[in-house]
Amino acid sequence: MTIAIINPATGETVRTFADHSDAEVEARLELADRSFPTWRKTSFATRAEIVRRIGDVLEADIEEAARTMTIEMGKPIEQARGEVRKTAGGFRYFADHAERLLVDEEVPGTAAKKRSFVTHQPIGTVLAVMPWNFPLWQVGRFAAPALMLGNTALLKHASNVPQTALYLEEACLRAGMPEGVFQTLLIGSDKVEGLLRDPRVKAATLTGSEAAGRSVAAVAGSEIKKTVLELGGSDPFIVMPSADMARAVEVGVKARVQNNGQSCIAAKRFILHEDIAEEYEERFSAAMAKLVVGDPLESSTDVGPLATLSGRDEVADQVADAVSKGARVLCGGKMIDGPGWYYPPTVVAGLTEQMRIYREEVFGPVASMFTVGSIDEAIALANDSDFGLGSNAWTEDPGEQQRFIDELEAGLVFINWMVTSYYDLPFGGIKRSGFGRELSSPGVKEFANTKTVWID
Ligand code: NAP
């Protein structure tokens, strides 16, 4: 893929970028490796000061950073501003809390004469392969904890968000980060294997599709290197009879269409108890139909274009396949004429296992509706998926809540709220949604050497 900014709202190429040459990549890799010993010995206080300042730089640049993302991948500008604020907050959160999260853990009661404890040490340069859908936040949630731990980072961002990738490196330098601690590589995915096999790269994290995750984990595995994989999802959004209907509709719409429907943790499969299914479908479809689709640079826009032409075509194909096999379209479903890669908020019902949409992740503003007769059926349907990232369940019944907590196969269960990433809660999936955790205490330790110490 060429490294270029192609505005999804118009389809026009804004700017192309030359890939870093092999010599440039080598120089950056060498610099990352050389910077590690100094950075790891830099005190927590100094690291925190710099990492906190990255948050300040982002916040000060909010308009420019938000606009860059919107032009690169089409997210509504108000959501882009929110992403800048969230990323800035993430850098500040780990600046303030990493030392506490990484404190040595005393283990009393062993046979050690003096002391036994666990200490968390950085491992070196980590390669981050990142997606375009949250161009700042995905990187921030990896980088803030990894840098606070004392690792150095190389970012290979998605080929359609090069400006954001370069901006991140520049923001780190402006915040006072020593050269080489955080660097961007402008390279295609064909260069990832070589980096993973280089002994100076100690581990990798990938957020993206299953295919990319499989490839990175296979190469890293053959080199015995750790990976964290944050892959796709097809999160269920279960609504039971006792749910607050108005809120479940309002939050359900937001959970489906956030980021123009291109979020791994978007609610994708709405599983409705038969007692409330008809009312929910009606109210939900009416709310989806009211959303404003248009120029993502306009503050009034709810849903902008999809990030890529192929992504838009894929969503249209998935809906067409379902319709050809008997699905009912409750709203949307028709491609929007004109320039840009728009697809309307769409609701489909009457879905069967023969339809692609039943098993595949739909990366666009399309909600799939299912009706079930009991909580057992709801859980069985929710779990009938290769994915296991997030899950949402709406019920006021404590017994039902406990069953969802116990039985949903997912890395996250949100009761009466939409799945969201928070700095102080671990984030990640099971099954084909990946492994490892980002954020909070597990996240800050993913790229650590958890060292056991015994003093006799
Ligand atoms: P993608 O095509 O897999 O791309 C993600 C990154 O991987 C890009 O930097 C891409 O580089 C690179 N890449 C692609 N193929 C590769 C390969 N064979 N080897 C090494 N690197 C490779 O995914 P996407 O379309 O950008 O993102 C959408 C997917 O990400 C969805 O499935 C979504 O659910 C998932 N996602 C998951 C999470 C989570 O936290 N679980 C968060 C956000 C998104 P190029 O751009 O150069 O191809």
Tab-separated table of N, CA, C and O and ligand atoms in Angstrom, residues 1 129-134 138 141 156-160 187-190 192-193 206-213 215-216 229-233 262-265 268 361 363 389 427 429 433 438, ligand 1:
chain	number	residue	atom	x	y	z
A	1	MET	N	0.860	-1.202	0.000
A	1	MET	CA	0.000	0.000	0.000
A	1	MET	C	0.889	1.243	0.000
A	1	MET	O	1.868	1.317	0.726
A	129	VAL	N	2.625	-1.937	15.730
A	129	VAL	CA	1.971	-1.904	14.413
A	129	VAL	C	0.520	-1.499	14.680
A	129	VAL	O	-0.212	-2.216	15.370
A	130	MET	N	0.134	-0.363	14.162
A	130	MET	CA	-1.123	0.255	14.607
A	130	MET	C	-2.101	0.519	13.459
A	130	MET	O	-1.688	0.696	12.311
A	131	PRO	N	-3.399	0.581	13.785
A	131	PRO	CA	-4.432	0.783	12.761
A	131	PRO	C	-4.839	2.252	12.641
A	131	PRO	O	-4.488	3.078	13.483
A	132	TRP	N	-5.632	2.525	11.628
A	132	TRP	CA	-6.010	3.904	11.312
A	132	TRP	C	-7.238	4.369	12.065
A	132	TRP	O	-7.583	5.547	12.014
A	133	ASN	N	-7.969	3.453	12.730
A	133	ASN	CA	-9.306	3.892	13.172
A	133	ASN	C	-9.289	4.863	14.357
A	133	ASN	O	-10.124	5.756	14.440
A	134	PHE	N	-8.333	4.680	15.272
A	134	PHE	CA	-8.122	5.694	16.317
A	134	PHE	C	-6.633	6.041	16.254
A	134	PHE	O	-5.830	5.549	17.054
A	138	GLN	N	-4.934	4.765	19.782
A	138	GLN	CA	-4.354	3.408	19.762
A	138	GLN	C	-2.876	3.458	20.075
A	138	GLN	O	-2.341	2.611	20.767
A	141	ARG	N	-2.239	4.589	23.889
A	141	ARG	CA	-2.496	3.618	24.965
A	141	ARG	C	-1.432	2.533	25.019
A	141	ARG	O	-1.257	1.882	26.036
A	156	LYS	N	5.034	1.628	13.577
A	156	LYS	CA	4.691	1.446	12.164
A	156	LYS	C	3.175	1.639	12.117
A	156	LYS	O	2.397	0.759	12.494
A	157	HIS	N	2.770	2.824	11.691
A	157	HIS	CA	1.339	3.140	11.686
A	157	HIS	C	0.717	2.673	10.371
A	157	HIS	O	1.427	2.321	9.418
A	158	ALA	N	-0.611	2.657	10.316
A	158	ALA	CA	-1.308	2.287	9.076
A	158	ALA	C	-0.911	3.271	7.970
A	158	ALA	O	-0.699	4.462	8.227
A	159	SER	N	-0.858	2.758	6.737
A	159	SER	CA	-0.315	3.546	5.626
A	159	SER	C	-1.172	4.745	5.240
A	159	SER	O	-0.724	5.608	4.489
A	160	ASN	N	-2.439	4.794	5.736
A	160	ASN	CA	-3.297	5.933	5.382
A	160	ASN	C	-3.338	7.028	6.454
A	160	ASN	O	-4.103	7.973	6.326
A	187	ILE	N	6.795	2.956	6.740
A	187	ILE	CA	7.089	1.724	5.973
A	187	ILE	C	5.785	0.980	5.705
A	187	ILE	O	4.803	1.146	6.437
A	188	GLY	N	5.798	0.151	4.687
A	188	GLY	CA	4.662	-0.714	4.406
A	188	GLY	C	4.726	-1.961	5.285
A	188	GLY	O	5.743	-2.218	5.949
A	189	SER	N	3.655	-2.736	5.262
A	189	SER	CA	3.611	-3.897	6.146
A	189	SER	C	4.610	-4.983	5.725
A	189	SER	O	4.971	-5.840	6.523
A	190	ASP	N	5.092	-4.904	4.465
A	190	ASP	CA	6.075	-5.906	4.004
A	190	ASP	C	7.413	-5.770	4.741
A	190	ASP	O	8.235	-6.676	4.704
A	192	VAL	N	7.630	-5.327	8.014
A	192	VAL	CA	7.459	-5.657	9.435
A	192	VAL	C	8.239	-6.928	9.814
A	192	VAL	O	8.875	-6.999	10.860
A	193	GLU	N	8.220	-7.915	8.934
A	193	GLU	CA	8.885	-9.186	9.271
A	193	GLU	C	10.371	-8.977	9.575
A	193	GLU	O	10.901	-9.512	10.554
A	206	LEU	N	0.344	-5.417	18.138
A	206	LEU	CA	-0.375	-5.105	16.912
A	206	LEU	C	-1.844	-4.910	17.234
A	206	LEU	O	-2.452	-5.730	17.925
A	207	THR	N	-2.387	-3.833	16.739
A	207	THR	CA	-3.830	-3.630	16.765
A	207	THR	C	-4.281	-3.582	15.321
A	207	THR	O	-3.751	-2.795	14.531
A	208	GLY	N	-5.219	-4.442	14.980
A	208	GLY	CA	-5.660	-4.477	13.589
A	208	GLY	C	-6.447	-5.739	13.307
A	208	GLY	O	-7.075	-6.307	14.200
A	209	SER	N	-6.375	-6.179	12.059
A	209	SER	CA	-7.193	-7.301	11.624
A	209	SER	C	-6.591	-8.639	12.057
A	209	SER	O	-5.414	-8.726	12.411
A	210	GLU	N	-7.420	-9.656	11.948
A	210	GLU	CA	-6.968	-10.997	12.312
A	210	GLU	C	-5.803	-11.430	11.422
A	210	GLU	O	-4.824	-12.024	11.904
A	211	ALA	N	-5.886	-11.122	10.137
A	211	ALA	CA	-4.832	-11.553	9.204
A	211	ALA	C	-3.489	-10.931	9.591
A	211	ALA	O	-2.451	-11.615	9.628
A	212	ALA	N	-3.507	-9.649	9.895
A	212	ALA	CA	-2.265	-8.972	10.268
A	212	ALA	C	-1.739	-9.532	11.589
A	212	ALA	O	-0.539	-9.773	11.755
A	213	GLY	N	-2.648	-9.772	12.528
A	213	GLY	CA	-2.254	-10.307	13.835
A	213	GLY	C	-1.630	-11.685	13.703
A	213	GLY	O	-0.592	-11.979	14.317
A	215	SER	N	-0.107	-12.920	11.151
A	215	SER	CA	1.196	-12.823	10.496
A	215	SER	C	2.275	-12.330	11.482
A	215	SER	O	3.355	-12.917	11.592
A	216	VAL	N	1.954	-11.273	12.217
A	216	VAL	CA	2.939	-10.720	13.173
A	216	VAL	C	3.229	-11.718	14.289
A	216	VAL	O	4.388	-11.954	14.657
A	229	LEU	N	-1.812	-8.773	20.991
A	229	LEU	CA	-2.657	-8.617	19.800
A	229	LEU	C	-4.029	-8.080	20.207
A	229	LEU	O	-4.709	-8.677	21.041
A	230	GLU	N	-4.390	-6.952	19.625
A	230	GLU	CA	-5.735	-6.386	19.807
A	230	GLU	C	-6.407	-6.438	18.446
A	230	GLU	O	-6.133	-5.604	17.581
A	231	LEU	N	-7.261	-7.448	18.241
A	231	LEU	CA	-7.789	-7.672	16.884
A	231	LEU	C	-9.271	-7.294	16.802
A	231	LEU	O	-9.733	-6.452	17.550
A	232	GLY	N	-9.962	-7.905	15.878
A	232	GLY	CA	-11.332	-7.485	15.613
A	232	GLY	C	-12.312	-7.926	16.686
A	232	GLY	O	-11.973	-8.635	17.629
A	233	GLY	N	-13.541	-7.471	16.519
A	233	GLY	CA	-14.591	-7.853	17.451
A	233	GLY	C	-15.948	-7.804	16.773
A	233	GLY	O	-16.115	-7.181	15.723
A	262	GLN	N	-16.605	2.216	12.799
A	262	GLN	CA	-15.331	1.504	12.608
A	262	GLN	C	-14.561	1.418	13.924
A	262	GLN	O	-13.479	1.986	14.071
A	263	SER	N	-15.144	0.740	14.870
A	263	SER	CA	-14.455	0.533	16.145
A	263	SER	C	-14.497	-0.956	16.455
A	263	SER	O	-15.519	-1.619	16.233
A	264	CYS	N	-13.371	-1.456	16.974
A	264	CYS	CA	-13.322	-2.886	17.322
A	264	CYS	C	-14.360	-3.204	18.379
A	264	CYS	O	-14.951	-4.274	18.370
A	265	ILE	N	-14.614	-2.270	19.300
A	265	ILE	CA	-15.555	-2.510	20.396
A	265	ILE	C	-16.922	-1.896	20.128
A	265	ILE	O	-17.698	-1.694	21.051
A	268	LYS	N	-22.088	-4.580	17.692
A	268	LYS	CA	-22.374	-4.977	16.299
A	268	LYS	C	-23.579	-5.901	16.204
A	268	LYS	O	-24.313	-5.849	15.236
A	361	GLU	N	-17.042	-9.638	11.133
A	361	GLU	CA	-17.090	-8.308	11.726
A	361	GLU	C	-17.583	-7.326	10.656
A	361	GLU	O	-17.120	-7.377	9.520
A	363	PHE	N	-17.453	-3.597	9.688
A	363	PHE	CA	-16.699	-2.393	10.077
A	363	PHE	C	-17.304	-1.164	9.419
A	363	PHE	O	-16.715	-0.549	8.527
A	389	LEU	N	-14.095	-9.951	22.132
A	389	LEU	CA	-13.503	-8.698	22.622
A	389	LEU	C	-14.393	-8.127	23.737
A	389	LEU	O	-14.239	-8.475	24.888
A	427	PHE	N	-7.816	-3.632	29.115
A	427	PHE	CA	-8.544	-3.698	27.839
A	427	PHE	C	-7.932	-4.794	26.967
A	427	PHE	O	-6.717	-4.810	26.756
A	429	GLY	N	-8.986	-8.745	24.477
A	429	GLY	CA	-9.968	-9.773	24.170
A	429	GLY	C	-9.471	-11.188	24.371
A	429	GLY	O	-8.326	-11.426	24.783
A	433	SER	N	-10.121	-12.439	19.037
A	433	SER	CA	-9.934	-10.998	19.238
A	433	SER	C	-8.549	-10.691	19.776
A	433	SER	O	-8.208	-9.513	19.934
A	438	GLU	N	-4.068	-4.156	27.403
A	438	GLU	CA	-3.527	-2.798	27.423
A	438	GLU	C	-4.136	-2.073	28.620
A	438	GLU	O	-5.137	-2.497	29.186
B	1	NAP	P1	-5.082	-3.962	9.264
B	1	NAP	O1	-5.263	-3.953	7.820
B	1	NAP	O2	-4.807	-5.248	9.937
B	1	NAP	O3	-3.940	-2.906	9.585
B	1	NAP	C1	-3.473	-2.682	10.894
B	1	NAP	C2	-1.976	-2.452	10.847
B	1	NAP	O4	-1.333	-3.678	10.504
B	1	NAP	C3	-1.532	-1.438	9.796
B	1	NAP	O5	-0.436	-0.725	10.286
B	1	NAP	C4	-1.130	-2.316	8.627
B	1	NAP	O6	-0.205	-1.689	7.770
B	1	NAP	C5	-0.506	-3.483	9.348
B	1	NAP	N1	-0.518	-4.748	8.614
B	1	NAP	C6	-1.468	-5.201	7.771
B	1	NAP	N2	-1.123	-6.439	7.331
B	1	NAP	C7	0.044	-6.758	7.922
B	1	NAP	C8	0.913	-7.887	7.856
B	1	NAP	N3	0.614	-8.960	7.133
B	1	NAP	N4	2.048	-7.865	8.574
B	1	NAP	C9	2.351	-6.809	9.342
B	1	NAP	N5	1.589	-5.701	9.431
B	1	NAP	C10	0.430	-5.686	8.741
B	1	NAP	O7	-6.359	-3.421	10.043
B	1	NAP	P2	-7.175	-2.089	9.767
B	1	NAP	O8	-8.062	-2.313	8.624
B	1	NAP	O9	-6.255	-0.921	9.744
B	1	NAP	O10	-8.003	-1.990	11.145
B	1	NAP	C11	-9.225	-2.581	11.304
B	1	NAP	C12	-9.162	-3.805	12.201
B	1	NAP	O11	-8.516	-3.482	13.428
B	1	NAP	C13	-10.545	-4.263	12.584
B	1	NAP	O12	-10.622	-5.663	12.529
B	1	NAP	C14	-10.693	-3.777	14.013
B	1	NAP	O13	-11.639	-4.462	14.764
B	1	NAP	C15	-9.302	-3.940	14.520
B	1	NAP	N6	-9.077	-3.111	15.725
B	1	NAP	C16	-8.942	-3.723	16.921
B	1	NAP	C17	-8.788	-2.976	18.076
B	1	NAP	C18	-8.630	-3.616	19.418
B	1	NAP	O14	-8.244	-2.941	20.352
B	1	NAP	N7	-8.910	-4.890	19.567
B	1	NAP	C19	-8.753	-1.586	17.973
B	1	NAP	C20	-8.895	-0.990	16.731
B	1	NAP	C21	-9.061	-1.778	15.601
B	1	NAP	P3	-0.658	-1.067	6.343
B	1	NAP	O15	-1.635	0.010	6.638
B	1	NAP	O16	0.624	-0.576	5.788
B	1	NAP	O17	-1.259	-2.197	5.580
